[in-house]
Tab-separated table of C-alpha atoms and ligand atoms in Angstrom:
chain	number	residue	atom	x	y	z
W	1	MET	CA	0.000	0.000	0.000
W	2	SER	CA	1.224	3.489	-0.726
W	3	SER	CA	0.784	5.789	2.250
W	4	PRO	CA	-0.227	9.442	1.984
W	5	SER	CA	3.470	10.266	2.352
W	6	SER	CA	4.487	8.058	-0.624
W	7	SER	CA	6.894	9.693	-3.049
W	8	SER	CA	7.576	9.062	-6.694
W	9	ARG	CA	11.044	7.839	-7.679
W	10	SER	CA	13.066	9.956	-10.092
W	11	VAL	CA	14.847	8.683	-13.198
W	12	GLY	CA	18.640	8.452	-13.068
W	13	ARG	CA	20.310	7.295	-16.250
W	14	VAL	CA	18.612	6.273	-19.475
W	15	VAL	CA	20.551	3.791	-21.634
W	16	ASP	CA	19.906	2.617	-25.195
W	17	GLY	CA	19.506	-1.057	-26.030
W	18	VAL	CA	22.334	-2.245	-28.300
W	19	ARG	CA	21.756	-4.602	-31.214
W	20	THR	CA	23.760	-7.782	-30.649
W	21	VAL	CA	23.901	-11.191	-32.343
W	22	GLU	CA	23.409	-14.161	-30.014
W	23	GLY	CA	23.472	-17.949	-30.209
W	24	ALA	CA	23.371	-19.313	-33.757
W	25	GLY	CA	22.723	-15.837	-35.191
W	26	PHE	CA	19.556	-14.304	-33.796
W	27	VAL	CA	19.437	-10.586	-33.270
W	28	VAL	CA	18.626	-9.173	-29.842
W	29	ARG	CA	18.268	-5.650	-28.487
W	30	ARG	CA	20.298	-5.541	-25.258
W	31	PRO	CA	20.086	-2.713	-22.726
W	32	PHE	CA	22.695	-4.460	-20.543
W	33	PRO	CA	25.372	-5.636	-20.266
W	34	THR	CA	26.901	-3.094	-22.649
W	35	PRO	CA	29.946	-0.817	-22.327
W	36	ALA	CA	27.524	1.780	-20.906
W	37	LEU	CA	26.018	-0.474	-18.239
W	38	ASP	CA	27.694	-3.571	-16.890
W	39	GLN	CA	24.921	-4.925	-14.662
W	40	PHE	CA	22.084	-3.747	-12.453
W	41	ASP	CA	22.379	-5.684	-9.200
W	42	PRO	CA	20.719	-8.228	-8.821
W	43	PHE	CA	20.223	-8.392	-12.634
W	44	LEU	CA	22.955	-9.422	-15.063
W	45	LEU	CA	21.373	-9.149	-18.507
W	46	LEU	CA	18.227	-8.248	-20.403
W	47	ASP	CA	17.748	-9.264	-24.040
W	48	GLU	CA	14.776	-8.449	-26.222
W	49	MET	CA	14.497	-11.061	-28.986
W	50	GLY	CA	12.941	-9.395	-32.008
W	51	PRO	CA	10.287	-8.339	-32.694
W	52	ALA	CA	11.024	-9.853	-36.082
W	53	GLU	CA	8.970	-11.302	-38.917
W	54	LEU	CA	10.841	-14.469	-39.817
W	55	GLY	CA	10.535	-16.329	-43.092
W	56	PRO	CA	10.455	-20.136	-43.347
W	57	GLY	CA	13.719	-21.562	-41.989
W	58	GLU	CA	14.986	-18.209	-40.740
W	59	ALA	CA	14.388	-18.689	-36.994
W	60	LYS	CA	17.629	-19.258	-35.084
W	61	GLY	CA	18.257	-20.385	-31.550
W	62	ALA	CA	20.980	-21.004	-29.011
W	63	PRO	CA	22.341	-24.572	-29.348
W	64	ASP	CA	23.869	-26.474	-26.393
W	65	HIS	CA	25.510	-24.157	-23.849
W	66	PRO	CA	26.002	-24.203	-20.056
W	67	HIS	CA	24.908	-21.909	-17.213
W	68	ARG	CA	25.950	-21.796	-13.551
W	69	GLY	CA	25.322	-19.436	-10.665
W	70	PHE	CA	22.223	-17.494	-11.754
W	71	GLU	CA	18.703	-17.737	-13.236
W	72	THR	CA	17.399	-17.207	-16.763
W	73	VAL	CA	13.836	-15.954	-17.171
W	74	THR	CA	12.348	-16.330	-20.643
W	75	TYR	CA	9.099	-14.513	-21.439
W	76	MET	CA	7.613	-14.970	-24.901
W	77	LEU	CA	5.157	-12.614	-26.569
W	78	ASP	CA	5.183	-14.169	-30.050
W	79	GLY	CA	6.753	-17.262	-31.585
W	80	ARG	CA	7.617	-20.648	-30.143
W	81	LEU	CA	10.748	-21.949	-28.439
W	82	GLU	CA	11.773	-25.439	-27.475
W	83	HIS	CA	14.025	-26.165	-24.519
W	84	ARG	CA	16.101	-29.252	-23.669
W	85	ASP	CA	18.704	-29.807	-20.991
W	86	SER	CA	21.381	-32.179	-19.740
W	87	ARG	CA	19.117	-33.484	-16.961
W	88	GLY	CA	16.526	-34.793	-19.388
W	89	HIS	CA	14.202	-31.840	-18.969
W	90	ALA	CA	12.344	-30.584	-22.039
W	91	GLY	CA	9.660	-27.966	-22.505
W	92	LYS	CA	8.001	-25.615	-24.958
W	93	LEU	CA	7.227	-21.923	-24.717
W	94	GLY	CA	4.529	-20.170	-26.726
W	95	PRO	CA	3.031	-16.667	-26.700
W	96	GLY	CA	2.619	-15.346	-23.141
W	97	ASP	CA	4.463	-18.257	-21.502
W	98	VAL	CA	7.277	-17.870	-18.962
W	99	GLN	CA	10.111	-20.205	-18.068
W	100	TRP	CA	12.008	-19.311	-14.889
W	101	MET	CA	15.117	-21.512	-14.853
W	102	THR	CA	17.328	-21.553	-11.788
W	103	ALA	CA	20.598	-22.899	-13.219
W	104	GLY	CA	22.211	-23.139	-9.775
W	105	ALA	CA	25.103	-25.636	-9.854
W	106	GLY	CA	24.729	-26.017	-13.597
W	107	VAL	CA	22.827	-27.176	-16.615
W	108	VAL	CA	23.746	-27.577	-20.252
W	109	HIS	CA	20.762	-26.616	-22.334
W	110	SER	CA	19.551	-25.611	-25.779
W	111	GLU	CA	16.968	-22.935	-26.558
W	112	MET	CA	15.776	-23.411	-30.127
W	113	PRO	CA	12.786	-22.340	-32.208
W	114	GLU	CA	10.124	-25.041	-32.149
W	115	GLU	CA	10.454	-27.172	-35.263
W	116	SER	CA	7.085	-26.317	-36.828
W	117	PHE	CA	7.561	-22.610	-36.067
W	118	ALA	CA	11.042	-22.661	-37.626
W	119	ARG	CA	9.624	-24.387	-40.699
W	120	SER	CA	6.711	-22.025	-41.266
W	121	GLY	CA	8.261	-18.814	-39.911
W	122	GLY	CA	6.261	-16.047	-38.252
W	123	ARG	CA	6.604	-13.318	-35.686
W	124	MET	CA	9.212	-13.792	-32.969
W	125	HIS	CA	9.248	-11.539	-29.913
W	126	GLY	CA	10.363	-12.265	-26.379
W	127	PHE	CA	12.670	-11.416	-23.512
W	128	GLN	CA	15.366	-13.086	-21.490
W	129	LEU	CA	16.360	-11.693	-18.111
W	130	TRP	CA	19.285	-13.008	-16.057
W	131	VAL	CA	18.784	-12.828	-12.313
W	132	ASN	CA	21.882	-13.289	-10.162
W	133	LEU	CA	21.779	-15.804	-7.321
W	134	PRO	CA	23.130	-14.995	-3.865
W	135	ARG	CA	26.302	-16.838	-2.836
W	136	ARG	CA	24.264	-19.269	-0.706
W	137	ASP	CA	22.207	-20.409	-3.735
W	138	LYS	CA	24.799	-20.491	-6.512
W	139	MET	CA	25.352	-24.241	-6.213
W	140	MET	CA	21.726	-25.239	-5.502
W	141	PRO	CA	20.202	-28.023	-7.597
W	142	PRO	CA	18.747	-26.643	-10.856
W	143	ARG	CA	15.004	-26.073	-10.887
W	144	TYR	CA	12.386	-25.006	-13.400
W	145	GLN	CA	9.196	-23.042	-13.012
W	146	GLU	CA	7.238	-23.228	-16.245
W	147	LEU	CA	4.152	-21.118	-16.517
W	148	PRO	CA	1.759	-21.217	-19.424
W	149	ALA	CA	0.184	-17.834	-20.188
W	150	ALA	CA	-3.134	-18.970	-18.671
W	151	ARG	CA	-1.525	-19.377	-15.218
W	152	ILE	CA	0.133	-15.963	-15.132
W	153	PRO	CA	-1.988	-13.389	-13.264
W	154	VAL	CA	-3.185	-10.405	-15.291
W	155	ALA	CA	-4.884	-7.404	-13.662
W	156	ARG	CA	-6.615	-4.356	-15.106
W	157	THR	CA	-7.621	-0.949	-13.807
W	158	ALA	CA	-11.388	-0.378	-13.555
W	159	ASP	CA	-11.408	1.778	-16.695
W	160	GLY	CA	-9.448	-0.862	-18.630
W	161	ALA	CA	-6.723	1.639	-19.606
W	162	VAL	CA	-3.922	-0.235	-17.816
W	163	THR	CA	-3.236	-3.966	-17.996
W	164	VAL	CA	-0.430	-5.641	-16.076
W	165	THR	CA	0.964	-9.154	-16.403
W	166	VAL	CA	2.417	-10.154	-13.043
W	167	ILE	CA	5.407	-12.427	-13.620
W	168	ALA	CA	7.008	-11.742	-10.222
W	169	GLY	CA	5.819	-9.653	-7.289
W	170	GLU	CA	2.485	-7.900	-7.041
W	171	SER	CA	0.522	-5.266	-8.948
W	172	LEU	CA	-3.066	-3.969	-8.966
W	173	GLY	CA	-3.991	-6.552	-6.348
W	174	ALA	CA	-2.681	-9.527	-8.360
W	175	ARG	CA	0.141	-11.634	-6.930
W	176	ALA	CA	2.596	-13.697	-9.002
W	177	VAL	CA	2.667	-17.476	-8.754
W	178	ILE	CA	6.431	-17.670	-9.381
W	179	ASP	CA	8.631	-18.345	-6.371
W	180	THR	CA	11.884	-16.342	-6.406
W	181	ARG	CA	15.082	-16.921	-4.381
W	182	THR	CA	15.344	-13.231	-3.461
W	183	PRO	CA	12.508	-10.676	-3.661
W	184	ILE	CA	11.932	-9.789	-7.343
W	185	LEU	CA	9.390	-7.646	-9.185
W	186	TYR	CA	8.764	-8.402	-12.871
W	187	LEU	CA	5.748	-6.658	-14.383
W	188	HIS	CA	4.659	-6.164	-17.989
W	189	PHE	CA	2.486	-3.061	-18.280
W	190	ARG	CA	0.335	-2.171	-21.275
W	191	LEU	CA	-1.155	1.314	-21.180
W	192	ALA	CA	-3.689	2.914	-23.511
W	193	PRO	CA	-2.577	6.279	-24.959
W	194	ALA	CA	-2.385	8.925	-22.192
W	195	ALA	CA	-3.102	6.364	-19.438
W	196	ARG	CA	-1.090	6.467	-16.212
W	197	ILE	CA	-0.330	4.267	-13.243
W	198	ALA	CA	1.620	4.570	-9.988
W	199	GLN	CA	3.224	1.247	-9.066
W	200	PRO	CA	4.330	0.813	-5.432
W	201	VAL	CA	7.859	-0.552	-5.017
W	202	PRO	CA	9.557	-1.494	-1.754
W	203	ARG	CA	12.152	1.041	-0.576
W	204	ASP	CA	15.002	-1.495	-0.659
W	205	PHE	CA	14.377	-2.529	-4.317
W	206	ARG	CA	16.518	-1.297	-7.193
W	207	VAL	CA	14.151	-0.800	-10.131
W	208	PHE	CA	14.443	-0.223	-13.873
W	209	ALA	CA	11.948	0.211	-16.679
W	210	TYR	CA	12.417	-1.013	-20.233
W	211	VAL	CA	10.193	0.496	-22.898
W	212	VAL	CA	9.201	-2.200	-25.385
W	213	SER	CA	7.107	0.022	-27.653
W	214	GLY	CA	5.462	3.426	-27.525
W	215	GLU	CA	6.786	6.294	-25.456
W	216	ALA	CA	6.721	6.621	-21.675
W	217	ALA	CA	6.815	9.609	-19.337
W	218	LEU	CA	8.555	8.138	-16.301
W	219	GLY	CA	9.218	9.057	-12.734
W	220	GLN	CA	8.720	12.178	-10.713
W	221	GLU	CA	10.073	14.388	-13.517
W	222	LYS	CA	8.053	12.634	-16.277
W	223	ARG	CA	11.209	11.861	-18.248
W	224	VAL	CA	10.435	10.821	-21.833
W	225	VAL	CA	11.779	7.326	-22.543
W	226	ALA	CA	11.439	5.758	-25.993
W	227	GLY	CA	11.139	2.186	-27.261
W	228	GLY	CA	14.379	0.205	-26.796
W	229	GLN	CA	15.530	2.407	-23.914
W	230	MET	CA	16.031	1.418	-20.301
W	231	ALA	CA	15.522	3.895	-17.473
W	232	LEU	CA	17.309	3.302	-14.162
W	233	LEU	CA	15.213	4.623	-11.305
W	234	GLU	CA	16.803	6.231	-8.273
W	235	ASP	CA	16.246	4.733	-4.821
W	236	ASP	CA	14.419	7.883	-3.685
W	237	GLY	CA	10.796	6.873	-3.382
W	238	ASP	CA	8.285	4.079	-2.936
W	239	VAL	CA	6.227	4.530	-6.120
W	240	VAL	CA	7.135	4.436	-9.820
W	241	SER	CA	4.971	6.746	-11.951
W	242	ILE	CA	4.367	5.543	-15.493
W	243	ALA	CA	2.402	7.408	-18.158
W	244	ALA	CA	1.853	6.674	-21.843
W	245	ALA	CA	2.321	9.458	-24.403
W	246	PRO	CA	-1.015	10.751	-25.749
W	247	GLY	CA	-0.436	9.477	-29.273
W	248	SER	CA	0.297	5.784	-28.807
W	249	PRO	CA	-0.156	2.784	-26.524
W	250	LEU	CA	2.752	1.852	-24.262
W	251	SER	CA	4.286	-1.544	-23.566
W	252	LEU	CA	6.810	-1.482	-20.717
W	253	LEU	CA	8.631	-3.910	-18.430
W	254	LEU	CA	9.121	-2.805	-14.829
W	255	ILE	CA	11.743	-4.946	-13.119
W	256	GLY	CA	13.265	-4.672	-9.668
W	257	GLY	CA	14.897	-6.562	-6.843
W	258	VAL	CA	16.930	-6.299	-3.678
W	259	PRO	CA	20.624	-5.886	-4.593
W	260	LEU	CA	22.865	-8.753	-3.483
W	261	ARG	CA	25.920	-6.496	-2.935
W	262	GLU	CA	28.279	-9.454	-3.401
W	263	PRO	CA	31.411	-9.651	-5.560
W	264	ILE	CA	30.695	-10.766	-9.150
W	265	ALA	CA	33.083	-12.952	-11.130
W	266	ARG	CA	31.625	-13.373	-14.599
W	267	TYR	CA	32.754	-15.334	-17.578
W	268	GLY	CA	30.196	-15.845	-20.362
W	269	PRO	CA	27.557	-18.257	-19.086
W	270	PHE	CA	29.056	-18.584	-15.580
W	271	VAL	CA	28.466	-15.975	-12.876
W	272	MET	CA	30.093	-16.671	-9.522
W	273	ASN	CA	31.686	-14.689	-6.667
W	274	THR	CA	35.398	-15.456	-7.247
W	275	ARG	CA	37.798	-16.184	-10.142
W	276	ALA	CA	38.554	-19.570	-8.579
W	277	GLU	CA	34.856	-20.486	-8.751
W	278	ILE	CA	34.822	-19.506	-12.451
W	279	ALA	CA	37.862	-21.714	-13.105
W	280	GLN	CA	36.049	-24.543	-11.298
W	281	ALA	CA	32.904	-23.984	-13.407
W	282	MET	CA	34.918	-24.128	-16.653
W	283	ASP	CA	36.645	-27.278	-15.490
W	284	ASP	CA	33.329	-28.892	-14.479
W	285	TYR	CA	31.805	-28.007	-17.845
W	286	ARG	CA	34.754	-29.199	-19.938
W	287	SER	CA	35.038	-32.468	-18.070
W	288	GLY	CA	31.311	-33.175	-18.532
W	289	ARG	CA	30.321	-32.776	-14.863
W	290	MET	CA	27.453	-30.461	-15.889
W	291	GLY	CA	26.204	-33.240	-18.128
W	292	ARG	CA	25.393	-33.359	-21.820
W	293	ILE	CA	22.147	-33.222	-23.754
W	294	GLN	CA	21.120	-36.718	-24.802
W	295	SER	CA	19.596	-36.692	-28.261
I	301	FE2	FE1	20.708	-20.381	-22.047
C-alpha cells in the first residue's frame, strides 16, 4: 500500500539497447550488459528477442551451452521456443508463456525455435532476463518453473486503460505465482494512450523500466523514454509513476529486486563470486560434470 506520504522515484540514467547477435545468429536488443552499463544488481542481462517477422527456416536459436550461478527468465510474446537440458528436462514456450530456470550448480541446455515454427516462420518476440543468485544459492540443484500464459496473473484498472501481467511480485492486487530466491518484481504493463499508473515498489528494491514500444513519461520528472531504452530509477521513493504518451499505446517492463551487494566474477555463461569459482565452473563443464544433452 502506498501511504499518503508516498513519493515518486526519479529517473537516473537512461541507456539505449544495443543490437547484438546471439546464439546461432539471432538478433537481440540488449540494454545491458553493454559498455555503458555492466549490470544492475541483482540483474545481469536483459535481451529483447525481435520483434522480427521471420521467413520459413529463418528462426535461429541457441544450441547447447552451459549456465551456472544465476537464473534465466524467458518470457515470450510471439513465436515458439523449445528447450532441452542435460538433466533430461524438455519444454516448450509459446506466446505469453514464462520459463524461470534456476541454473544453480549447472545445466547444459539448448533454446531453439520449435520445429514447426522454424519451418513455417512467423513473428518472434520475447525477452530473457538473467537474475543473479546470492552466494548461498549459486550451487543449488537446478530447478524449473514453467508457466503457461493462462496461469500468469493479469490485472486491469477499472477503466481498462492499464493492464499488467504479473510475472514476479504484485501489482493492482494480483500476486505472481512464481517463487523467487530473493525478492523480485517483474511486471509487464500495457497502457492505452495517455493512461497512467503509480506502481508501489519497496524502498530497498533497485528498479528499472524497459520500454518495449510506444513512449513513456517516467518518474517524478516525467522523463520521456522511448522504445528500446532502459531507465534506471533512483532509490528515492516508494512509487514508480508511469504514463503513456497521448499518441500511442505503451508496452513497458518494470523490473526490480533487492541488490545482493556481493562480488561478481563473470565469464560468459558462468556468474560466480570469485575467479577460482569460475575456473572450477569451466573445469566442471569441460570435463562433462554439468552433463550433456542426450539426443
Ligand atoms: Fe541459455
